Coordinates of C-alpha atoms in Angstrom, one line a residue:
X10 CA 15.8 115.1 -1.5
X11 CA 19.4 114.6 -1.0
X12 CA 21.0 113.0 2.2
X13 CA 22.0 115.8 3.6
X14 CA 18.4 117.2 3.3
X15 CA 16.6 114.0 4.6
X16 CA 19.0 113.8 7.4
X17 CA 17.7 117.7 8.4
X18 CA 14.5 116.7 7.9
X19 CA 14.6 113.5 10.0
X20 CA 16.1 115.9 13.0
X21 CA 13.8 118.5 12.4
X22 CA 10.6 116.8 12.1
X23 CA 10.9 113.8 14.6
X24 CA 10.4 114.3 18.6
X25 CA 14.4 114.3 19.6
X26 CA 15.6 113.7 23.2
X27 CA 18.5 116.2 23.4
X28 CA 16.2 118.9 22.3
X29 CA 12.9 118.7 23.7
X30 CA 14.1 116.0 27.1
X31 CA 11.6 113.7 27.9
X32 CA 8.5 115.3 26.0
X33 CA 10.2 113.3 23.2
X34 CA 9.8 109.6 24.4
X35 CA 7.1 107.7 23.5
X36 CA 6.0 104.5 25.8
X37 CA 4.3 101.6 24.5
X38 CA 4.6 99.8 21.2
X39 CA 1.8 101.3 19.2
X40 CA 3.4 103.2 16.8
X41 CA 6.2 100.7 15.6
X42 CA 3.4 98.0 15.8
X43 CA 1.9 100.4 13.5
X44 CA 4.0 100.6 11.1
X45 CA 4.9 97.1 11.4
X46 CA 1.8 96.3 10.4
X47 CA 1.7 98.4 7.4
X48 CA 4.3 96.2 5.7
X49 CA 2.7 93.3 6.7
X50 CA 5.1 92.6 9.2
X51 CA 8.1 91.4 7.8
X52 CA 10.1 90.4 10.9
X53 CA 8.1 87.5 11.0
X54 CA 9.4 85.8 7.4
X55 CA 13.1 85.3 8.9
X56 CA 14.9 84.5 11.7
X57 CA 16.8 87.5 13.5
X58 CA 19.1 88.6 16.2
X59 CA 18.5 92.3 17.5
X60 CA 21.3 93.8 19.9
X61 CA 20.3 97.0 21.4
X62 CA 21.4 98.9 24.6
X63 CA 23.9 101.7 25.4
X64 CA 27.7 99.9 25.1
X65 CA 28.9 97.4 23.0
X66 CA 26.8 96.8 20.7
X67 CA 29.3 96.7 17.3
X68 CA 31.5 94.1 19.5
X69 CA 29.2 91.9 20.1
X70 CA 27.2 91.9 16.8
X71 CA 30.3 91.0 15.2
X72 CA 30.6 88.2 17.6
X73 CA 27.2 86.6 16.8
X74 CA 27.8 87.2 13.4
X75 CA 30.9 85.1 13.4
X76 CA 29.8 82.5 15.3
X77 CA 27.3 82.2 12.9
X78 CA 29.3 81.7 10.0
X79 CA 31.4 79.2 11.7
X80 CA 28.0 77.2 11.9
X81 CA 27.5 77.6 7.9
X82 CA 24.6 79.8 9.1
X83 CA 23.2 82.7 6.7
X84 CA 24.4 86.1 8.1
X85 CA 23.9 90.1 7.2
X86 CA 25.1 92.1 9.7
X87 CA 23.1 95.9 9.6
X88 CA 24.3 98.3 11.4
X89 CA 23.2 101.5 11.8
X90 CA 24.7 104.2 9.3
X91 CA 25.0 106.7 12.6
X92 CA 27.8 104.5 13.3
X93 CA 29.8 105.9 10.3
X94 CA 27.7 109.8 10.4

């Protein structure tokens, strides 16, 4: 499967807001506890920083990140590849 093809796929196949409205949210934790659990959780072996919301996100990510680094801390910086796609 190509990227093309797994990005069809992941539309196609997953409950999606803008096509189905709110049938497509899903309250609760369970299922990303789920699947948390079924790699043995792995947010819990390092120290993190997740930014979410609507606006502004990039701006400041970057921010933390470079405060960071002025601190001599660790950093990788993930962002989404939807920013780029």
């Amino acid at each position: 499967m190509n990227y093309d093809e797994a990005i069809k796929f992941l539309f196609n196949s997953v409950p999606n807001y803008q096509k189905s409205g709110k049938s497509a949210i899903r309250t609760g934790l369970s299922n990303i506890k789920t699947l948390s659990n079924h790699f043995k959780n792995p947010q819990n072996t390092f120290k993190s920083i997740h930014v979410g919301g609507t606006n502004g996100k990039g701006t400041t990510s970057t921010s933390i990140a470079n405060l960071c680094l002025s601190l001599n801390l660790k950093v990788g910086l993930f962002t989404s590849p939807h920013i780029y796609d």
